[in-house]
XYZ file of C-alpha atoms in Angstrom:
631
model
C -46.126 14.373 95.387
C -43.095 11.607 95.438
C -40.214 13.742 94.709
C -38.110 12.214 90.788
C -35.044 10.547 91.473
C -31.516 12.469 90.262
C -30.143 10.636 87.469
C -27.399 8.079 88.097
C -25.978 7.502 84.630
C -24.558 10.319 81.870
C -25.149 8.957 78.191
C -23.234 11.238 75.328
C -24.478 11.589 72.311
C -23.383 14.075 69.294
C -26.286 16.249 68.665
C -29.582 17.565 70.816
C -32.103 15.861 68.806
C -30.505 12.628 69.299
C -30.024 13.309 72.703
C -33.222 14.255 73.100
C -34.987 10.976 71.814
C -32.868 9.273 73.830
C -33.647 10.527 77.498
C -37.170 10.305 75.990
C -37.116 7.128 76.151
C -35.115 6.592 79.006
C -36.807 9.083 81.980
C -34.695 10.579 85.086
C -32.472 7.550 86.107
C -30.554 9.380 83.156
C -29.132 12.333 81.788
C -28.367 12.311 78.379
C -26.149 15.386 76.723
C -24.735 16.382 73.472
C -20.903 16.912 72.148
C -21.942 18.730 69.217
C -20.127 16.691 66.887
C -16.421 16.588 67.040
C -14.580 18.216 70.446
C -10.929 17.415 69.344
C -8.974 17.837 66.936
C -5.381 18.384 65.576
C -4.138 21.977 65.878
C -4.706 23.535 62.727
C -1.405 25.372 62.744
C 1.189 23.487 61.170
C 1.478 19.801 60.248
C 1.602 19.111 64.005
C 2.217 15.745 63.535
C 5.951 14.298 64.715
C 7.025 12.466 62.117
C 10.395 11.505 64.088
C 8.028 10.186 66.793
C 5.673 7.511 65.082
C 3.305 10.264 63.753
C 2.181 11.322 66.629
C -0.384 13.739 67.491
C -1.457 15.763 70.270
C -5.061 17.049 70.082
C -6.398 20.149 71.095
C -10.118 21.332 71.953
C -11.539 23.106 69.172
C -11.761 26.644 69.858
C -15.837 27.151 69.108
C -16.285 24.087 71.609
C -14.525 25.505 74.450
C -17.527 26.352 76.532
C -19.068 22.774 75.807
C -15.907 21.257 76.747
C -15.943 23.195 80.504
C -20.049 21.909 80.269
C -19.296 18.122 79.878
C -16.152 18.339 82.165
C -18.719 19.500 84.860
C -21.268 16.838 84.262
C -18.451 13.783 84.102
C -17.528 14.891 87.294
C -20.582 14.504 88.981
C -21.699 11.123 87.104
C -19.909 7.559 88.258
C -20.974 5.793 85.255
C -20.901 7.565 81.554
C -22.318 6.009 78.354
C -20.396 7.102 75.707
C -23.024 6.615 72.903
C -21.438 8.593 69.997
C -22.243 6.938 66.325
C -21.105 3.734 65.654
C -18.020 4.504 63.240
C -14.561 5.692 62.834
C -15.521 9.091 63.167
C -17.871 8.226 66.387
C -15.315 5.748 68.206
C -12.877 9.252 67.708
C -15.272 11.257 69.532
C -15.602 8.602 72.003
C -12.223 8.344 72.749
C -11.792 12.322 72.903
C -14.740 11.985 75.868
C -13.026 9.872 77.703
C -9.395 11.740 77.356
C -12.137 14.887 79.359
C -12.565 12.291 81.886
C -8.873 12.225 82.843
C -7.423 9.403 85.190
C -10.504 9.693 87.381
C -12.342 5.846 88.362
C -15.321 6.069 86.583
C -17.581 3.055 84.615
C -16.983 4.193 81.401
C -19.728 2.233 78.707
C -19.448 2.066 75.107
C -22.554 1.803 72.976
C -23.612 2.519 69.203
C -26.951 2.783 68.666
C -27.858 1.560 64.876
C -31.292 2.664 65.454
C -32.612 4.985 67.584
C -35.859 3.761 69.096
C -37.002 2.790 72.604
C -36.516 -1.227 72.506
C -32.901 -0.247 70.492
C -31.531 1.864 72.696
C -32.951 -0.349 75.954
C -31.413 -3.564 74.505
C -28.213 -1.588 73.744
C -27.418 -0.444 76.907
C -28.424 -3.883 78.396
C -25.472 -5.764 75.964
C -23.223 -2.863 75.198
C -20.364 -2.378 73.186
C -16.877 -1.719 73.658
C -14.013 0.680 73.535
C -12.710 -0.106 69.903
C -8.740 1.237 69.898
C -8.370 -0.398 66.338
C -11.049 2.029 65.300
C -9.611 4.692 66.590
C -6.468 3.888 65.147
C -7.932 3.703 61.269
C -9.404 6.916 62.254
C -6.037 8.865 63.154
C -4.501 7.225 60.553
C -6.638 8.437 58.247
C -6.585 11.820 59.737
C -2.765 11.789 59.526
C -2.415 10.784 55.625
C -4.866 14.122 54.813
C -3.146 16.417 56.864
C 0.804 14.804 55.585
C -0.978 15.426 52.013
C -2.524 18.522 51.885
C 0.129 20.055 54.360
C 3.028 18.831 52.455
C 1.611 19.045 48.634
C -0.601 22.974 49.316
C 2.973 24.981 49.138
C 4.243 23.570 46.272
C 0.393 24.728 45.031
C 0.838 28.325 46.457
C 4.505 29.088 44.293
C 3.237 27.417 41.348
C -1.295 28.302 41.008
C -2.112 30.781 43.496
C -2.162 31.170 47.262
C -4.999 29.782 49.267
C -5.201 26.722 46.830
C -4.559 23.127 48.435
C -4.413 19.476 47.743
C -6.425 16.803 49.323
C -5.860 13.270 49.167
C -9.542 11.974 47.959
C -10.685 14.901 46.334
C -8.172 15.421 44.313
C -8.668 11.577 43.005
C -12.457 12.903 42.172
C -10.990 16.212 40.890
C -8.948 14.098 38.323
C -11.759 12.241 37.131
C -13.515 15.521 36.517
C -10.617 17.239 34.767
C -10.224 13.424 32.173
C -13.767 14.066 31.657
C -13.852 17.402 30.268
C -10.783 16.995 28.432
C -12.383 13.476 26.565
C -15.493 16.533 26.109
C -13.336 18.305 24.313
C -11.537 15.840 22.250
C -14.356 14.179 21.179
C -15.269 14.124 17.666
C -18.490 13.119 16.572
C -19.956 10.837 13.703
C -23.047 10.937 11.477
C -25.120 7.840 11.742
C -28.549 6.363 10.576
C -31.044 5.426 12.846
C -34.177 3.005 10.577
C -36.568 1.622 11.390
C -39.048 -1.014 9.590
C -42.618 -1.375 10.115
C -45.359 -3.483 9.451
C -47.879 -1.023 9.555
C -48.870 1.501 6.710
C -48.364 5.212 7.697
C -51.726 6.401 9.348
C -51.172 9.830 10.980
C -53.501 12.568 9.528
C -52.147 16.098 10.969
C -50.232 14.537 13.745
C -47.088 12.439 14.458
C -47.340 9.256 12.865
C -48.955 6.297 14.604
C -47.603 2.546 14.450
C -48.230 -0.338 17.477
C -44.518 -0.347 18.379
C -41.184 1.234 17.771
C -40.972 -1.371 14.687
C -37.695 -3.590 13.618
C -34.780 -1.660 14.965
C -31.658 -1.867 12.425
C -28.550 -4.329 13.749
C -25.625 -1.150 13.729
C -22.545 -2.888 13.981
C -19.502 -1.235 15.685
C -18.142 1.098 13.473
C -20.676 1.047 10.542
C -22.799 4.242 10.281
C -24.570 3.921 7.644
C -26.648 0.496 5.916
C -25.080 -1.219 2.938
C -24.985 -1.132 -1.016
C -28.088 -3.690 -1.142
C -30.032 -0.759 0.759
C -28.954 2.269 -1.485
C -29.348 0.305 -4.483
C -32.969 -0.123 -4.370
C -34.087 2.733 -2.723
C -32.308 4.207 -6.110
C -34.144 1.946 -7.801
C -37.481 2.466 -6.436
C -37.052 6.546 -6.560
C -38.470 6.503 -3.154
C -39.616 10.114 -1.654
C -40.305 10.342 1.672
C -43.835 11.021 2.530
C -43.700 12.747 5.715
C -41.002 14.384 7.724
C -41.300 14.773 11.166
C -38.425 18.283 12.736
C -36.583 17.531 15.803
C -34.433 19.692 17.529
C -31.198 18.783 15.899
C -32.437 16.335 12.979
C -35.214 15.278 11.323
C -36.848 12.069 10.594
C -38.340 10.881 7.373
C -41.335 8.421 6.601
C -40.572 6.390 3.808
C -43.893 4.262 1.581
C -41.526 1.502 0.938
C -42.594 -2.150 0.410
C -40.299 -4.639 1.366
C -40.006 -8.842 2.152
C -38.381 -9.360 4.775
C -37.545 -12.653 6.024
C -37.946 -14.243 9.668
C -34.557 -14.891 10.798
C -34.735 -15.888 14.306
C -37.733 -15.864 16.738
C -37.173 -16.987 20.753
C -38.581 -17.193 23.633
C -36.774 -17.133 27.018
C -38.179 -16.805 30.750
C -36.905 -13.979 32.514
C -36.955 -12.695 35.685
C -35.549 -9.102 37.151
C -34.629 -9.060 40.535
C -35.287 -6.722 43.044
C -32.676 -3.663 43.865
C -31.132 -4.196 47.420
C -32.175 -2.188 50.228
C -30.290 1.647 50.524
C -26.659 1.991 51.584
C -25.176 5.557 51.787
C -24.060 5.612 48.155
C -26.634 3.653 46.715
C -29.555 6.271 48.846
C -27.129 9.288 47.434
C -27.885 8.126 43.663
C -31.280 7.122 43.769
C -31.619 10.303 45.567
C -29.783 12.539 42.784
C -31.678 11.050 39.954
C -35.584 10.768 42.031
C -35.364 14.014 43.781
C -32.782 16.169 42.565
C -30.828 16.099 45.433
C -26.802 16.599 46.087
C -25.338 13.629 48.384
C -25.043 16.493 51.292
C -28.456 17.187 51.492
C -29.220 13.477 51.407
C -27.034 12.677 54.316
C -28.283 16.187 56.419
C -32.642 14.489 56.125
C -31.389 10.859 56.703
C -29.281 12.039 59.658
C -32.193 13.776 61.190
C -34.715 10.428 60.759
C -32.008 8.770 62.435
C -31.690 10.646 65.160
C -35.422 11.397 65.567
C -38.749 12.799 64.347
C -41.595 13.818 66.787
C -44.561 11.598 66.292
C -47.867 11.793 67.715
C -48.000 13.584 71.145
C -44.775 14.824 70.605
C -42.837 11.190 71.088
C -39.350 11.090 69.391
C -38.775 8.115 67.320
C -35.822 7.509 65.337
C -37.128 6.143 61.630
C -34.460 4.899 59.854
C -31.236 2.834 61.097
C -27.663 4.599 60.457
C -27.425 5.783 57.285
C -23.582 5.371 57.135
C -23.201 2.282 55.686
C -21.567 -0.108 52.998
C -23.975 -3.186 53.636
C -27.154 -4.238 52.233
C -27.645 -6.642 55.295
C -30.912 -6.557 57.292
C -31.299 -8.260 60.884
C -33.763 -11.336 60.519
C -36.264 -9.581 63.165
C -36.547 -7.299 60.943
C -36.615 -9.838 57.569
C -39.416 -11.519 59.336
C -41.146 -8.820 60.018
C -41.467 -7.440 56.722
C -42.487 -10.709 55.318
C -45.285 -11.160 57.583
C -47.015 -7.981 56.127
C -45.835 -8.693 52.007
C -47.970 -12.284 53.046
C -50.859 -10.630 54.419
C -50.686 -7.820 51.974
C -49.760 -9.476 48.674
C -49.585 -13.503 49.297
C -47.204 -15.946 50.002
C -45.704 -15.811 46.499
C -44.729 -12.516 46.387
C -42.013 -13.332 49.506
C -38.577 -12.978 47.940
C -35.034 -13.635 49.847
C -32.771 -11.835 52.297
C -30.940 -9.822 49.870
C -28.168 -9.819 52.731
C -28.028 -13.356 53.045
C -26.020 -14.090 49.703
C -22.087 -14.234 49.865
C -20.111 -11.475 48.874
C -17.963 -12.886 45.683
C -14.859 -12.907 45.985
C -12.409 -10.210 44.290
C -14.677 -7.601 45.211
C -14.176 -4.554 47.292
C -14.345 -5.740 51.002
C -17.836 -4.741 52.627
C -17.675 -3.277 56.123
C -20.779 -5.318 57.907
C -20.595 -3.892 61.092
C -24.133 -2.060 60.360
C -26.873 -2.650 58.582
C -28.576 -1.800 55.578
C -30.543 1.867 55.363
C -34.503 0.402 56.289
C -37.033 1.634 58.468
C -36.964 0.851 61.798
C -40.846 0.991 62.644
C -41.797 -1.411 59.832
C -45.703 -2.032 60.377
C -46.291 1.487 60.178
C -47.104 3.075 56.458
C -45.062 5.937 55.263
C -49.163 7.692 54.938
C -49.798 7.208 58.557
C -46.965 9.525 59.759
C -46.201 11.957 56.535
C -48.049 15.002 59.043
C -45.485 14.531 61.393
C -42.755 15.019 58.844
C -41.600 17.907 56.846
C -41.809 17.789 52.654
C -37.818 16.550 52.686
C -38.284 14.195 55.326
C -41.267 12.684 53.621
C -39.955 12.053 50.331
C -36.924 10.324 51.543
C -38.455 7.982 54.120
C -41.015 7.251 51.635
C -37.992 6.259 49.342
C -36.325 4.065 51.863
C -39.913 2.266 53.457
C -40.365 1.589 49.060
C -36.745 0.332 48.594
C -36.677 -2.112 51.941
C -40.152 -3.394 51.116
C -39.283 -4.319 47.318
C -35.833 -5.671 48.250
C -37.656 -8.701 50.101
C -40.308 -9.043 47.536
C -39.936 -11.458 44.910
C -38.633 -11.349 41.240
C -40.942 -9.835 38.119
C -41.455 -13.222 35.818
C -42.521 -12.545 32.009
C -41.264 -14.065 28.972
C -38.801 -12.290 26.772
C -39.321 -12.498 22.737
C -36.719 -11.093 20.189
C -37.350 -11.526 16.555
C -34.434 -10.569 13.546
C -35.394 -10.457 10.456
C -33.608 -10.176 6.877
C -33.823 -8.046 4.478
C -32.845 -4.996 1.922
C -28.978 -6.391 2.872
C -29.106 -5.595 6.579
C -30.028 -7.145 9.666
C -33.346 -5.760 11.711
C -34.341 -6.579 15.439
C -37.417 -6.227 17.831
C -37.472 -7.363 21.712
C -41.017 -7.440 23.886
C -41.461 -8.157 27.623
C -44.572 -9.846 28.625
C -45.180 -9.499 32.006
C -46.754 -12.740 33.624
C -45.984 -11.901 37.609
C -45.209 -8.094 38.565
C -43.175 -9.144 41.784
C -41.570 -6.559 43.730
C -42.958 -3.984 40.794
C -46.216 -3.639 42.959
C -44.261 -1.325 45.181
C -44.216 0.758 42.209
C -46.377 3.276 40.162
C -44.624 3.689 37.325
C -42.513 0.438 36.227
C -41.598 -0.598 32.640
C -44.494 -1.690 30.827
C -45.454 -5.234 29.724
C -45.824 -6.156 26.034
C -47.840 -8.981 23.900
C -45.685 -11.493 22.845
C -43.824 -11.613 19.943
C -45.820 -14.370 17.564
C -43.169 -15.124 14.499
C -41.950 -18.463 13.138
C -38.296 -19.069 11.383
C -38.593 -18.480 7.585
C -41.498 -16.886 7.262
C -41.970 -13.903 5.341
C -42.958 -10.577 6.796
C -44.531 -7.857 4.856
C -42.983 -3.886 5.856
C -45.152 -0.860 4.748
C -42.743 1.806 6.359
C -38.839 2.774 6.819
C -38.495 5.700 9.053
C -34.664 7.064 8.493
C -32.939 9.676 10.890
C -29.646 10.992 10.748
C -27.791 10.757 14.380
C -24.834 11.779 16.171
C -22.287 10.009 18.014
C -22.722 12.047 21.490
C -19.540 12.940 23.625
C -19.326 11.382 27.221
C -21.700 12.858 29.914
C -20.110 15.149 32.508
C -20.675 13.707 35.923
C -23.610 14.505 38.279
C -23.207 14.411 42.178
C -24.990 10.720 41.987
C -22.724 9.528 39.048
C -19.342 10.143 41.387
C -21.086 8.729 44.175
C -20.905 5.616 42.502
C -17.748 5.853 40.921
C -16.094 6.389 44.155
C -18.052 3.416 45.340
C -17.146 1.365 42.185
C -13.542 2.475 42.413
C -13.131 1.960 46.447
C -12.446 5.707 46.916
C -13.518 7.077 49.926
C -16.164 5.440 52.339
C -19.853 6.218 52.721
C -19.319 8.571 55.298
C -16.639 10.435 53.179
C -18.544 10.804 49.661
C -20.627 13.697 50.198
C -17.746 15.684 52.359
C -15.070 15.116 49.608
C -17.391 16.655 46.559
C -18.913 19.370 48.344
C -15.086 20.514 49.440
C -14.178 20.891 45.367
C -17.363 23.202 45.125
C -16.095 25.287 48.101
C -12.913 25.766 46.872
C -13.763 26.794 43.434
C -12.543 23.680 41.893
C -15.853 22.986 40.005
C -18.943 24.526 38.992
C -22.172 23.143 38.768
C -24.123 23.820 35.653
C -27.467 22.389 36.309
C -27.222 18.619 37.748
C -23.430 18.263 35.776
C -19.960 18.965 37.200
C -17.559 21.708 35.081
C -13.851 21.406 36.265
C -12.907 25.857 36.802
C -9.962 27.012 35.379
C -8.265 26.972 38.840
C -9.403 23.153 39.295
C -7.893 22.306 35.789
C -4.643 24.177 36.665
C -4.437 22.741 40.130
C -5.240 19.064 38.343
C -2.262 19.539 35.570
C -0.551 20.324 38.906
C -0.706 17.088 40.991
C -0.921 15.066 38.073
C 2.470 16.248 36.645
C 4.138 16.239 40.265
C 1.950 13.446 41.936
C 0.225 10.985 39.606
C 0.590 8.527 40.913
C -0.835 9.403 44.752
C -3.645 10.212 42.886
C -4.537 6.943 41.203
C -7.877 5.350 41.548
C -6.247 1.620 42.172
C -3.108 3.305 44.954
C -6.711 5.081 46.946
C -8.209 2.023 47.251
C -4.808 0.313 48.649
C -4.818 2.868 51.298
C -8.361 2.525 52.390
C -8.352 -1.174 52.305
C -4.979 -0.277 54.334
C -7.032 1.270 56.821
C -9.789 -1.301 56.921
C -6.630 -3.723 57.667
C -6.008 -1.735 61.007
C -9.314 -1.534 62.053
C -8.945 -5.780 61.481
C -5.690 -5.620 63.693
C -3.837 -6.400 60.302
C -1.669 -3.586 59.795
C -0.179 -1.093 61.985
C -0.580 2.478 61.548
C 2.680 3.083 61.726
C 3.106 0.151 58.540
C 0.784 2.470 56.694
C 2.297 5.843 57.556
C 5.905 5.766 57.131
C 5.816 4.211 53.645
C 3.341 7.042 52.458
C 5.598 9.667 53.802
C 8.382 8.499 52.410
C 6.608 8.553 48.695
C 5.819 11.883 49.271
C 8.791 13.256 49.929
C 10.281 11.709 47.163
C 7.818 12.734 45.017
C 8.211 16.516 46.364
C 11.721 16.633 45.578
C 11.646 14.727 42.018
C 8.398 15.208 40.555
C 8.558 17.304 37.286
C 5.598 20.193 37.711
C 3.643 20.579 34.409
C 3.289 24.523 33.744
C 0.456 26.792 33.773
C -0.363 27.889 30.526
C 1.417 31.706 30.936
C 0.311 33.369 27.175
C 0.295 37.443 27.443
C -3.595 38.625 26.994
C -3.540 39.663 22.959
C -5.684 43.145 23.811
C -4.150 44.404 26.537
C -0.451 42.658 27.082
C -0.854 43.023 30.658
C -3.241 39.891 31.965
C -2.808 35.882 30.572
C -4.725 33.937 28.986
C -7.459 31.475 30.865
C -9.682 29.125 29.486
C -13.267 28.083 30.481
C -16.163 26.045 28.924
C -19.114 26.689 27.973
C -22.826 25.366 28.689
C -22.540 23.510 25.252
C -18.961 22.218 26.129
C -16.536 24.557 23.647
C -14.108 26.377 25.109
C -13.753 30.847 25.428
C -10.143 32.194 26.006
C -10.931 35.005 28.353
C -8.368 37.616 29.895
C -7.149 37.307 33.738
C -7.648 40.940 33.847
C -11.380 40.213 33.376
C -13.636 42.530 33.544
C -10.993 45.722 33.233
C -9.676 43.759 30.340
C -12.856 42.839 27.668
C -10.411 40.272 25.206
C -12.769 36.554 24.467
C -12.822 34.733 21.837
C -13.606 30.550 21.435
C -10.728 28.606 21.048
C-alpha cells in the first residue's frame, strides 16, 4: 500500500469544526488546527496600558489557553509554511497577528487568508490568491480594545464608591443601557388619552349569534393630530336621531358598539396609482438578528452561535463537511455576480424570465449615510442549486429554520417587485372626513417565496361626487398607548440605525447588560433593574456626553478611518483620554436616591417596575424587611 505523504503546510483556523471542513477538503499535503478563538490578550490586572508610551500594550497568553499555546508552538516549529486562516475581521486579523507573535523571529512563509465561505472550491481558490497581513486592521482592533479597557477601567471606581462594588461601565453598552433607562422613564411619564375609533359601512349589520360580518374593515375615520374625538356635526345628529346601538361586541379593555345609522355620504376623492413593493435585501448580521427575533423568537446570541456553525460547517451526506452560509459578520448586502447569476438561472427556470429582479448590491450607497464596510458579502447560501428540503436531515431543528430563512431571503432579494394597483377613496360626511385603501395584486413578484404575504384586494370602483349610502357606524373608545420597551431585535437595529457598535459587537454588548444585572427580560421586552437605572443616573450625570449616540458613532467611524490608513491610533486615543480625565475630575455625580425604609428604618428605599409598567417601592432589606407599596 503507497505509504500518505506528511503534510507540508499548517493552516490555523479558530475552532475544530472549521478546521475540520477544511482539511476535509484539503487531504494530507495539510494539517489544519484550531486556536480556539482568541490566544492573547491584555492582562486583566490593571489598565495595563502605558499611557505615557503611545498606549501601548503588552499581551499576555490567556491563562485557560496555555496548553494550546505550548500545542501550536510545537506544530509552527515543525511546519515551513503556515496559513494563518483566522476569520476575515478585526477580531480575526488580531488573532492572526497573535499567531504569528508564537512564531517568533523564526524564517517561515507565513500566508494570510479569510475564507468568506467555507466550501471546497472557496477555500481552494483562497489559498491559490491569498490575502495579506492587514496591520491597519489590527490597529482598529487594539484601538478599539484600548478605548474599552481606558473606559471601563477608569469610569468602574468612581461606580464602586458611589452604586456598589463589582458594578462597571462599558463604553457601548452603556450607550444601549441609556436608551433602555429613556425608555422606561418616557413608560412612566406617559399619560394616556381617550380616543374614538369609527368606522362607516356600506353594509347592513348581518351577524346572527356571532361577531358581526361586513366585506371589509369599512371607511376608516381621518383622526387628525390632536383631535380625539369627531365634531359637533357628528354629535348633533346622532342626538337627533336618538340612535341606540344595536349590538356591542366586549374586548379586553373596551368595547365596541354597532350603530343602525343611515347616512349620505359623499365621494370625495377616488385614485388609482401603480405600485410596486420591492424586495427586502439579502441578511446582514443585524438585519438576520431582527428578522430572527420577530420569526423565531430568538436573542441576537443565539442567532450568531447557529449561523456561526453553518459557516463553519454541517456534515452532509456521507459525512462531507460543507460550510452553508458565507460569514455572517457583516454590514453589506452585496452578493458576488457568480453567485447573482447563479440564482437567476434557477428564478428563470423556476418562475420565468419576468420574475428576475436586480442585484440589490449593485445600487450606490447615498450619500450621508453611515459608511458600509464591503469587505464581505451579504449573509446567502453558498450551495445555491441545492433546496433547503434536500438537506433539512442533515441539520438539526435550529439549523434548519435559520438556513431556511437565509436560502428564502437571498432568493426573494433577486426576484422582482410585487405590481398591483393601489385605490384610496375619502368620502364626506356627518362633518368628518372617512378613508378606505385596497391593494390589488396584479404580479406577486418576489411574494412567491412566501406562504403567507399580505393579501390582494378588488379594486376600489367609486367616482368623484357620487353619493354613497352607509348602513353601519361601529364606535370604540381607544387609548393613546405608551412607547414599547425594546426587544433584543428592536436594539439591534437601533444600534445599526444609530452607528453604535458593529455587527460583530451587537449581540456581545446586550447580552453583557443581562449578565451584569443591568436588565431583565420580561418576555421578548427589556426592563432597566434598579442597579442598571442607578448605574445609568450615574454616567449620565458624570459622563453624558461619552455616552451619546452621535460621539459613538464618531469613534467607530474613527476606527473605520484607521483601518482606511486615515487616522492614527494614537489621533484617536489621546484625545479620548484626555476627555475622560477631565470628565473624572469635573463631572457632577447625580445621587442615588438614599430614603430610610418607612417599616423598618434600617434598609432604603428601591424602586422596580412592574409587568404592567407602574412602579413598587420595595425595601433593600428585602426579604428580612416586608415594606412595598406602588409609587
Amino acid at each position: 500500500m503507497p505509504q500518505s505523504k506528511s503534510p507540508q503546510t499548517l493552516i490555523l483556523v479558530e475552532s475544530p469544526a472549521k478546521a475540520k471542513s477544511i482539511q476535509s477538503y484539503l487531504g494530507d499535503a495539510f494539517l489544519v488546527q484550531a486556536t480556539g478563538g482568541h490566544i492573547m490578550d491584555i492582562p486583566s490586572t490593571g489598565l495595563s496600558v502605558n499611557v505615557s508610551k503611545g498606549f501601548a500594550i503588552k499581551k499576555e497568553v490567556l491563562p485557560r489557553k496555555y496548553k494550546q499555546v505550548q500545542l501550536l508552538k510545537k506544530s509552527i516549529h515543525k511546519f515551513n509554511k503556515i496559513i494563518v486562516a483566522t476569520d476575515p475581521d478585526r477580531e480575526g486579523e488580531a488573532i492572526a497577528f497573535d499567531i504569528l507573535e508564537l512564531g517568533g523571529e523564526s524564517r517561515k512563509q507565513w500566508i494570510r487568508c479569510g475564507f468568506q465561505e467555507i466550501t471546497p472550491n472557496a477555500v481552494k481558490e483562497k489559498i491559490a490568491k491569498p490575502d495579506s497581513f492587514q496591520e491597519l486592521t489590527l490597529q482598529a482592533q487594539e484601538t478599539r480594545r484600548i478605548l474599552d479597557r481606558l473606559f471601563g477601567y477608569l469610569i468602574s471606581p468612581e461606580l464602586w464608591k458611589r452604586i456598589q462594588g463589582g458594578t462597571s461601565a462599558g463604553r457601548v453598552q452603556s450607550v444601549i443601557l441609556r436608551w433602555i433607562c429613556e425608555r422606561e422613564q418616557e413608560i412612566r411619564n406617559f399619560k394616556p388619552d381617550k380616543y374614538l375609533d369609527l368606522h362607516a359601512f356600506e353594509e347592513r349589520l348581518q351577524s346572527g349569534d356571532g361577531s358581526p360580518i361586513f366585506q371589509d374593515g369599512g371607511f376608516k375615520w381621518i383622526r387628525k393630530k390632536d383631535i380625539f374625538t369627531p365634531g359637533e356635526v357628528f354629535w348633533k345628529e346622532l342626538e337627533k336621531q336618538s340612535i341606540k346601538p344595536i349590538k356591542t361586541i366586549k374586548g379586553k379593555n373596551n368595547n365596541k358598539e354597532f350603530y343602525d345609522w343611515k347616512n349620505q355620504f359623499i365621494v370625495l376623492s377616488s385614485k388609482e396609482t401603480a405600485s410596486k413593493q420591492y424586495p427586502p435585501p439579502p441578511f446582514k448580521t443585524s438585519s438576520l438578528q431582527e428578522f430572527a427575533s420577530i420569526a423565531l423568537g430568538w436573542n441576537p446570541k443565539k442567532t450568531m452561535r447557529v449561523a456561526q456553525t453553518l459557516y463553519e460547517g454541517v456534515n452532509l451526506e456521507g459525512g462531507k463537511p460543507m460550510g452553508l452560509i458565507t460569514y455572517p459578520r457583516t454590514d453589506s448586502t452585496r452578493l458576488s455576480p457568480s453567485a447573482v447569476t447563479k440564482a437567476f438561472a434557477i428564478i428563470e427556470e423556476k418562475f420565468g424570465k419576468k420574475y428576475i429582479g436586480k442585484n440589490p448590491g449593485s445600487a450606490k450607497i447615498k450619500s450621508g449615510k453611515q459608511k458600509i464596510q464591503d469587505a464581505h458579502e451579504a449573509i446567502r447560501p453558498t450551495i445555491i442549486d441545492t433546496h433547503p428540503e434536500k438537506i433539512t436531515n442533515y441539520l438539526n431543528a435550529d439549523e434548519s429554520k435559520l438556513y431556511s430563512l437565509i436560502h428564502q431571503r437571498f432568493f426573494a432579494s433577486l426576484t422582482s417587485a410585487r405590481e398591483g394597483t393601489k385605490s384610496e377613496v375619502i368620502l364626506d360626511g356627518l362633518g368628518e372626513q372617512w378613508k378606505k385603501e385596497a391593494f390589488q395584486e396584479t404580479f406577486p413578484g418576489f411574494t412567491v417565496w412566501y406562504s403567507k404575504k399580505e393579501k390582494s384586494s378588488a379594486k376600489l370602483e367609486y367616482k368623484e361626487g357620487e353619493i354613497i349610502s352607509i348602513e353601519t357606524i361601529s364606535m370604540e373608545w381607544k387609548e393613546t398607548e405608551p412607547p414599547s420597551r425594546y426587544t433584543q431585535g428592536s436594539l439591534v437595529k437601533k444600534m445599526e440605525s444609530k452607528g453604535v457598535g458593529r455587527p460583530s459587537t451587537y449581540a456581545p454588548s446586550i447580552e453583557v447588560l443581562s449578565e451584569r444585572k443591568y436588565i431583565i427580560w420580561d418576555k421578548k421586552f427589556c426592563i432597566p433593574t434598579t442597579l442598571g437605572e442607578d448605574v445609568n443616573s450615574f454616567l449620565v450625570g458624570g459622563f453624558g456626553d461619552l455616552i451619546e449616540d452621535d460621539f459613538t458613532k464618531k469613534m467607530e467611524e474613527d476606527l473605520d478611518r484607521i483601518e482606511e490608513g486615515d487616522l492614527t491610533k494614537l489621533g484617536v486615543l489621546s484625545p479620548f483620554y484626555e476627555t475622560l480625565q477631565a470628565k473624572i475630575k469635573q463631572a457632577h455625580f447625580v445621587k442615588k436616591d438614599t430614603a430610610i425604609c418607612p417599616t423598618c428604618a434600617k434598609g432604603v428605599v428601591r424602586k422596580k417596575t412592574d409587568k404592567k409598567g407602574k412602579i413598587i417601592l420595595y425595601c433593600s432589606r428585602f426579604p428580612e424587611c416586608e415594606y412595598g407599596e406602588y409609587a
